Amino acid sequence: MTTDGVAKSATRNTTTSTGHNDTLRQVIVVVSAVLAIIGGFVGSGAAGGQAVQVASGGALAADATPIAPGGPAFSIWSVIYLGLVAYAIWQALPGQRTVERHRRLGYWVAASLLLNAAWILSVQFDLLPLSVPVIALLLVVLVRAFFITLATRPENLVDTVVTDGTVGLYLGWVCVATAANIAAVLADAGFRGFGLGLDTWGVVIIAIAGAVGVALALRGRGRIAPTLSLSWGLSWVAVARLSGDLESTPTAVAAIVAVIAVVVATIVLRLRERRSPELSARR
């Protein structure tokens, strides 16, 4: 075989291998989305099991800890699941098969879907301590996915909404859920907060969550989606602390202040980001 023949053969093999890997990635994302939907169905209690809020002895109920969101907060999962299904379909289209953005993002999204299903199962089977490393790993995976959306440009409005919007909403909510999950496990284990009151711990954790929200706004240059879901979760923490069985005015006020801080930071950064190209053009 000539040198040109070897080169052409190598090129064909590379193309075939890449195409096969792209198709495999697309299939894995779709299958992971299906498994996540099934897990969400089980977690809702519709399949005969317990809803997440009442599973594991009610450790994740709205009145279990000072930073537990009110029950309606979990309705955001319907939007997130819808976005994840939309992304699974979008990235599976023939025209998206070789898009570099999906090559870099697809497996991370698939991992998040499987971890989400694993988290639901850990709670459903009363393995509450196991839920903490699972949701922590989920958070890490989503942060990585978020960074990839920042580093790669969406090709159109559909990609912006389906990809960036879904990953952002998912990440913002999981930030709140992670804090609530850790607090629930500590409370269930009998942790008493080193003598500090529930109000103090509530304010401290909410302040951390608010700082994370501002950090996401900074890193995302004013991305709206993470702010929407994180603010949604913190708002329902405030509602639960003002009207639920476990009232805590200091925690509620801290949650409201955190929401305002995150929203204002996002708006300011987004306006600055929009002005930057204009200023550059004038110069």
CSV table of C-alpha atoms in Angstrom, one decimal:
chain,number,residue,atom,x,y,z
A,1,MET,CA,0.0,0.0,0.0
A,2,THR,CA,1.3,3.5,-0.9
A,3,THR,CA,1.9,6.3,1.6
A,4,ASP,CA,-1.1,8.1,0.3
A,5,GLY,CA,-3.2,4.9,0.7
A,6,VAL,CA,-2.1,4.5,4.3
A,7,ALA,CA,-2.9,8.2,5.0
A,8,LYS,CA,-6.4,7.9,3.4
A,9,SER,CA,-7.1,4.7,5.3
A,10,ALA,CA,-6.1,6.3,8.6
A,11,THR,CA,-8.3,9.3,7.8
A,12,ARG,CA,-11.3,6.9,7.1
A,13,ASN,CA,-10.6,5.0,10.3
A,14,THR,CA,-10.5,8.3,12.3
A,15,THR,CA,-13.7,9.5,10.8
A,16,THR,CA,-15.5,6.2,11.4
A,17,SER,CA,-14.3,6.0,15.0
A,18,THR,CA,-15.3,9.6,15.7
A,19,GLY,CA,-18.7,9.1,14.2
A,20,HIS,CA,-19.2,5.9,16.2
A,21,ASN,CA,-18.2,7.7,19.4
A,22,ASP,CA,-20.6,10.6,18.6
A,23,THR,CA,-23.5,8.3,18.1
A,24,LEU,CA,-22.7,6.4,21.2
A,25,ARG,CA,-22.6,9.6,23.2
A,26,GLN,CA,-25.9,10.7,21.8
A,27,VAL,CA,-27.5,7.3,22.7
A,28,ILE,CA,-26.0,7.4,26.3
A,29,VAL,CA,-27.5,10.9,26.9
A,30,VAL,CA,-30.9,9.8,25.7
A,31,VAL,CA,-30.9,6.6,27.8
A,32,SER,CA,-29.7,8.5,30.8
A,33,ALA,CA,-32.5,11.0,30.4
A,34,VAL,CA,-35.1,8.1,30.3
A,35,LEU,CA,-33.6,6.7,33.5
A,36,ALA,CA,-33.7,10.1,35.1
A,37,ILE,CA,-37.4,10.5,34.2
A,38,ILE,CA,-38.2,7.1,35.6
A,39,GLY,CA,-36.3,8.1,38.8
A,40,GLY,CA,-38.2,11.3,39.0
A,41,PHE,CA,-41.5,9.5,38.6
A,42,VAL,CA,-40.5,7.2,41.5
A,43,GLY,CA,-39.3,10.1,43.6
A,44,SER,CA,-42.6,11.9,43.2
A,45,GLY,CA,-44.4,8.9,44.8
A,46,ALA,CA,-46.5,8.4,41.7
A,47,ALA,CA,-45.1,4.9,41.3
A,48,GLY,CA,-46.3,3.7,44.6
A,49,GLY,CA,-43.3,4.8,46.7
A,50,GLN,CA,-42.9,7.8,48.9
A,51,ALA,CA,-42.4,11.3,47.7
A,52,VAL,CA,-38.9,12.6,48.4
A,53,GLN,CA,-40.2,15.0,51.1
A,54,VAL,CA,-41.6,12.2,53.2
A,55,ALA,CA,-39.0,9.5,52.5
A,56,SER,CA,-36.2,8.6,54.9
A,57,GLY,CA,-38.5,9.4,57.9
A,58,GLY,CA,-39.3,12.9,56.6
A,59,ALA,CA,-35.7,14.1,56.9
A,60,LEU,CA,-36.2,16.3,53.8
A,61,ALA,CA,-39.6,17.7,54.7
A,62,ALA,CA,-40.2,21.4,54.6
A,63,ASP,CA,-40.0,21.6,58.5
A,64,ALA,CA,-37.1,19.3,59.0
A,65,THR,CA,-34.3,21.9,59.1
A,66,PRO,CA,-34.1,25.7,59.0
A,67,ILE,CA,-33.0,25.8,55.4
A,68,ALA,CA,-35.5,23.3,54.0
A,69,PRO,CA,-37.5,24.9,51.1
A,70,GLY,CA,-41.3,24.8,51.2
A,71,GLY,CA,-42.9,21.9,49.4
A,72,PRO,CA,-44.0,23.9,46.2
A,73,ALA,CA,-40.3,24.7,45.6
A,74,PHE,CA,-39.8,21.1,44.3
A,75,SER,CA,-42.2,21.8,41.3
A,76,ILE,CA,-39.1,23.3,39.6
A,77,TRP,CA,-38.1,19.7,38.9
A,78,SER,CA,-40.8,19.6,36.2
A,79,VAL,CA,-39.1,22.5,34.3
A,80,ILE,CA,-35.7,21.0,34.8
A,81,TYR,CA,-36.8,17.5,33.6
A,82,LEU,CA,-38.5,19.1,30.6
A,83,GLY,CA,-35.2,20.9,29.8
A,84,LEU,CA,-33.2,17.8,30.2
A,85,VAL,CA,-35.5,15.8,27.9
A,86,ALA,CA,-35.3,18.7,25.4
A,87,TYR,CA,-31.5,18.7,25.6
A,88,ALA,CA,-31.4,14.9,25.1
A,89,ILE,CA,-33.5,15.2,21.9
A,90,TRP,CA,-31.6,18.3,20.7
A,91,GLN,CA,-28.2,16.8,21.0
A,92,ALA,CA,-29.4,13.5,19.4
A,93,LEU,CA,-30.4,15.3,16.1
A,94,PRO,CA,-28.2,14.4,13.1
A,95,GLY,CA,-27.2,18.0,12.7
A,96,GLN,CA,-25.8,18.1,16.3
A,97,ARG,CA,-23.9,14.8,16.2
A,98,THR,CA,-20.5,16.3,15.5
A,99,VAL,CA,-20.9,19.7,17.3
A,100,GLU,CA,-17.9,20.2,19.5
A,101,ARG,CA,-20.1,21.7,22.3
A,102,HIS,CA,-22.1,18.5,22.7
A,103,ARG,CA,-18.9,16.4,22.4
A,104,ARG,CA,-17.6,18.2,25.4
A,105,LEU,CA,-20.9,18.4,27.3
A,106,GLY,CA,-22.8,15.3,26.6
A,107,TYR,CA,-21.2,12.8,28.9
A,108,TRP,CA,-21.3,15.3,31.8
A,109,VAL,CA,-25.0,15.8,31.3
A,110,ALA,CA,-25.4,12.0,31.2
A,111,ALA,CA,-23.5,11.6,34.4
A,112,SER,CA,-25.7,14.2,36.1
A,113,LEU,CA,-28.8,12.4,35.0
A,114,LEU,CA,-27.6,9.1,36.4
A,115,LEU,CA,-26.4,10.7,39.7
A,116,ASN,CA,-29.8,12.4,40.0
A,117,ALA,CA,-31.5,9.0,39.7
A,118,ALA,CA,-29.0,7.5,42.2
A,119,TRP,CA,-29.8,10.3,44.7
A,120,ILE,CA,-33.5,9.6,44.5
A,121,LEU,CA,-32.9,5.8,45.0
A,122,SER,CA,-30.6,6.5,48.1
A,123,VAL,CA,-33.4,8.6,49.7
A,124,GLN,CA,-36.1,6.1,48.7
A,125,PHE,CA,-34.2,3.2,50.3
A,126,ASP,CA,-33.5,5.2,53.5
A,127,LEU,CA,-29.8,5.5,52.7
A,128,LEU,CA,-29.8,9.2,53.7
A,129,PRO,CA,-26.0,9.4,54.5
A,130,LEU,CA,-25.3,8.1,51.0
A,131,SER,CA,-27.3,10.9,49.5
A,132,VAL,CA,-24.7,13.5,50.6
A,133,PRO,CA,-21.7,12.2,48.5
A,134,VAL,CA,-24.1,11.5,45.6
A,135,ILE,CA,-25.5,15.1,45.5
A,136,ALA,CA,-22.0,16.6,46.2
A,137,LEU,CA,-20.7,14.7,43.1
A,138,LEU,CA,-23.8,15.8,41.2
A,139,LEU,CA,-22.9,19.4,42.1
A,140,VAL,CA,-19.3,19.0,40.9
A,141,VAL,CA,-20.5,17.5,37.6
A,142,LEU,CA,-22.9,20.3,37.0
A,143,VAL,CA,-20.3,23.0,37.8
A,144,ARG,CA,-18.1,21.3,35.2
A,145,ALA,CA,-21.0,21.3,32.7
A,146,PHE,CA,-21.7,24.9,33.5
A,147,PHE,CA,-18.1,25.9,32.7
A,148,ILE,CA,-18.3,24.0,29.4
A,149,THR,CA,-21.4,26.1,28.4
A,150,LEU,CA,-19.4,29.2,29.3
A,151,ALA,CA,-16.4,28.1,27.2
A,152,THR,CA,-18.5,27.1,24.1
A,153,ARG,CA,-20.7,29.4,22.1
A,154,PRO,CA,-24.3,28.3,21.4
A,155,GLU,CA,-25.1,28.1,17.7
A,156,ASN,CA,-28.6,29.6,17.9
A,157,LEU,CA,-31.4,30.6,20.3
A,158,VAL,CA,-32.7,27.1,20.6
A,159,ASP,CA,-29.2,25.9,21.8
A,160,THR,CA,-29.1,28.8,24.2
A,161,VAL,CA,-32.4,28.0,25.8
A,162,VAL,CA,-32.2,24.2,25.7
A,163,THR,CA,-28.5,23.8,26.6
A,164,ASP,CA,-27.4,26.8,28.6
A,165,GLY,CA,-30.9,27.4,30.1
A,166,THR,CA,-31.2,23.8,31.3
A,167,VAL,CA,-27.7,23.4,32.7
A,168,GLY,CA,-28.1,26.7,34.5
A,169,LEU,CA,-31.4,25.9,36.1
A,170,TYR,CA,-30.2,22.5,37.1
A,171,LEU,CA,-27.0,23.9,38.7
A,172,GLY,CA,-28.8,26.7,40.6
A,173,TRP,CA,-31.4,24.4,42.1
A,174,VAL,CA,-28.8,21.7,43.0
A,175,CYS,CA,-26.8,24.4,44.9
A,176,VAL,CA,-29.8,24.9,47.2
A,177,ALA,CA,-30.6,21.2,47.3
A,178,THR,CA,-27.1,20.3,48.4
A,179,ALA,CA,-27.2,22.7,51.3
A,180,ALA,CA,-30.6,21.4,52.3
A,181,ASN,CA,-29.5,17.8,51.9
A,182,ILE,CA,-26.4,18.2,54.1
A,183,ALA,CA,-28.4,20.0,56.8
A,184,ALA,CA,-31.1,17.2,56.7
A,185,VAL,CA,-28.5,14.5,57.2
A,186,LEU,CA,-26.8,16.3,60.0
A,187,ALA,CA,-30.1,16.9,61.8
A,188,ASP,CA,-31.1,13.3,61.3
A,189,ALA,CA,-27.8,12.2,62.8
A,190,GLY,CA,-28.5,14.3,65.9
A,191,PHE,CA,-26.1,17.2,65.2
A,192,ARG,CA,-26.8,20.1,67.6
A,193,GLY,CA,-24.7,22.8,66.0
A,194,PHE,CA,-22.0,23.1,68.6
A,195,GLY,CA,-24.4,24.9,70.8
A,196,LEU,CA,-25.4,27.5,68.3
A,197,GLY,CA,-29.1,28.0,67.7
A,198,LEU,CA,-31.0,27.0,64.7
A,199,ASP,CA,-31.5,30.6,63.7
A,200,THR,CA,-27.7,31.2,63.6
A,201,TRP,CA,-27.0,28.1,61.5
A,202,GLY,CA,-29.9,29.0,59.2
A,203,VAL,CA,-28.5,32.5,58.6
A,204,VAL,CA,-24.9,31.2,58.1
A,205,ILE,CA,-25.9,28.5,55.5
A,206,ILE,CA,-28.2,30.9,53.7
A,207,ALA,CA,-25.3,33.4,53.5
A,208,ILE,CA,-23.1,30.8,52.0
A,209,ALA,CA,-25.8,29.9,49.5
A,210,GLY,CA,-26.2,33.5,48.6
A,211,ALA,CA,-22.4,33.9,48.1
A,212,VAL,CA,-22.4,30.9,45.8
A,213,GLY,CA,-25.2,32.5,43.8
A,214,VAL,CA,-23.2,35.7,43.4
A,215,ALA,CA,-20.1,33.7,42.4
A,216,LEU,CA,-22.1,32.0,39.7
A,217,ALA,CA,-23.3,35.3,38.5
A,218,LEU,CA,-19.7,36.6,38.3
A,219,ARG,CA,-18.4,33.5,36.6
A,220,GLY,CA,-21.3,33.3,34.3
A,221,ARG,CA,-21.2,37.0,33.5
A,222,GLY,CA,-24.8,37.5,34.4
A,223,ARG,CA,-26.3,34.2,33.3
A,224,ILE,CA,-30.0,34.3,34.2
A,225,ALA,CA,-30.8,30.6,34.5
A,226,PRO,CA,-28.7,29.8,37.6
A,227,THR,CA,-30.0,32.9,39.3
A,228,LEU,CA,-33.7,32.0,38.6
A,229,SER,CA,-33.5,28.5,40.2
A,230,LEU,CA,-31.3,29.4,43.1
A,231,SER,CA,-33.5,32.4,43.9
A,232,TRP,CA,-36.6,30.2,43.6
A,233,GLY,CA,-35.2,27.8,46.1
A,234,LEU,CA,-34.1,30.5,48.6
A,235,SER,CA,-37.5,32.3,48.2
A,236,TRP,CA,-39.3,29.1,49.3
A,237,VAL,CA,-36.9,28.8,52.2
A,238,ALA,CA,-38.1,32.2,53.3
A,239,VAL,CA,-41.7,31.2,52.8
A,240,ALA,CA,-41.3,28.1,54.8
A,241,ARG,CA,-39.6,29.9,57.7
A,242,LEU,CA,-42.3,32.6,57.9
A,243,SER,CA,-45.4,30.4,57.6
A,244,GLY,CA,-44.3,26.8,58.2
A,245,ASP,CA,-44.1,24.7,61.4
A,246,LEU,CA,-40.5,25.6,61.9
A,247,GLU,CA,-40.6,29.4,61.9
A,248,SER,CA,-37.4,31.4,61.9
A,249,THR,CA,-37.6,35.1,61.0
A,250,PRO,CA,-33.8,35.6,61.0
A,251,THR,CA,-33.4,32.8,58.4
A,252,ALA,CA,-36.3,34.1,56.3
A,253,VAL,CA,-34.8,37.6,56.3
A,254,ALA,CA,-31.4,36.2,55.4
A,255,ALA,CA,-33.0,34.2,52.5
A,256,ILE,CA,-34.7,37.3,51.2
A,257,VAL,CA,-31.5,39.4,51.4
A,258,ALA,CA,-29.6,36.6,49.6
A,259,VAL,CA,-32.2,36.5,46.8
A,260,ILE,CA,-31.9,40.3,46.4
A,261,ALA,CA,-28.1,40.2,46.3
A,262,VAL,CA,-28.0,37.4,43.7
A,263,VAL,CA,-30.6,39.0,41.5
A,264,VAL,CA,-29.0,42.5,41.7
A,265,ALA,CA,-25.5,41.0,41.0
A,266,THR,CA,-26.9,39.1,38.0
A,267,ILE,CA,-28.6,42.2,36.5
A,268,VAL,CA,-25.5,44.4,37.0
A,269,LEU,CA,-23.2,41.9,35.5
A,270,ARG,CA,-25.5,41.2,32.6
A,271,LEU,CA,-25.9,44.9,31.8
A,272,ARG,CA,-22.1,45.3,32.0
A,273,GLU,CA,-21.6,42.4,29.7
A,274,ARG,CA,-24.0,43.9,27.1
A,275,ARG,CA,-22.2,47.2,27.3
A,276,SER,CA,-18.8,45.8,26.8
A,277,PRO,CA,-19.1,45.1,23.1
A,278,GLU,CA,-20.6,48.6,22.6
A,279,LEU,CA,-17.7,50.2,24.4
A,280,SER,CA,-15.2,48.2,22.4
A,281,ALA,CA,-16.9,49.1,19.1
A,282,ARG,CA,-16.7,52.8,20.0
A,283,ARG,CA,-13.0,52.6,20.7
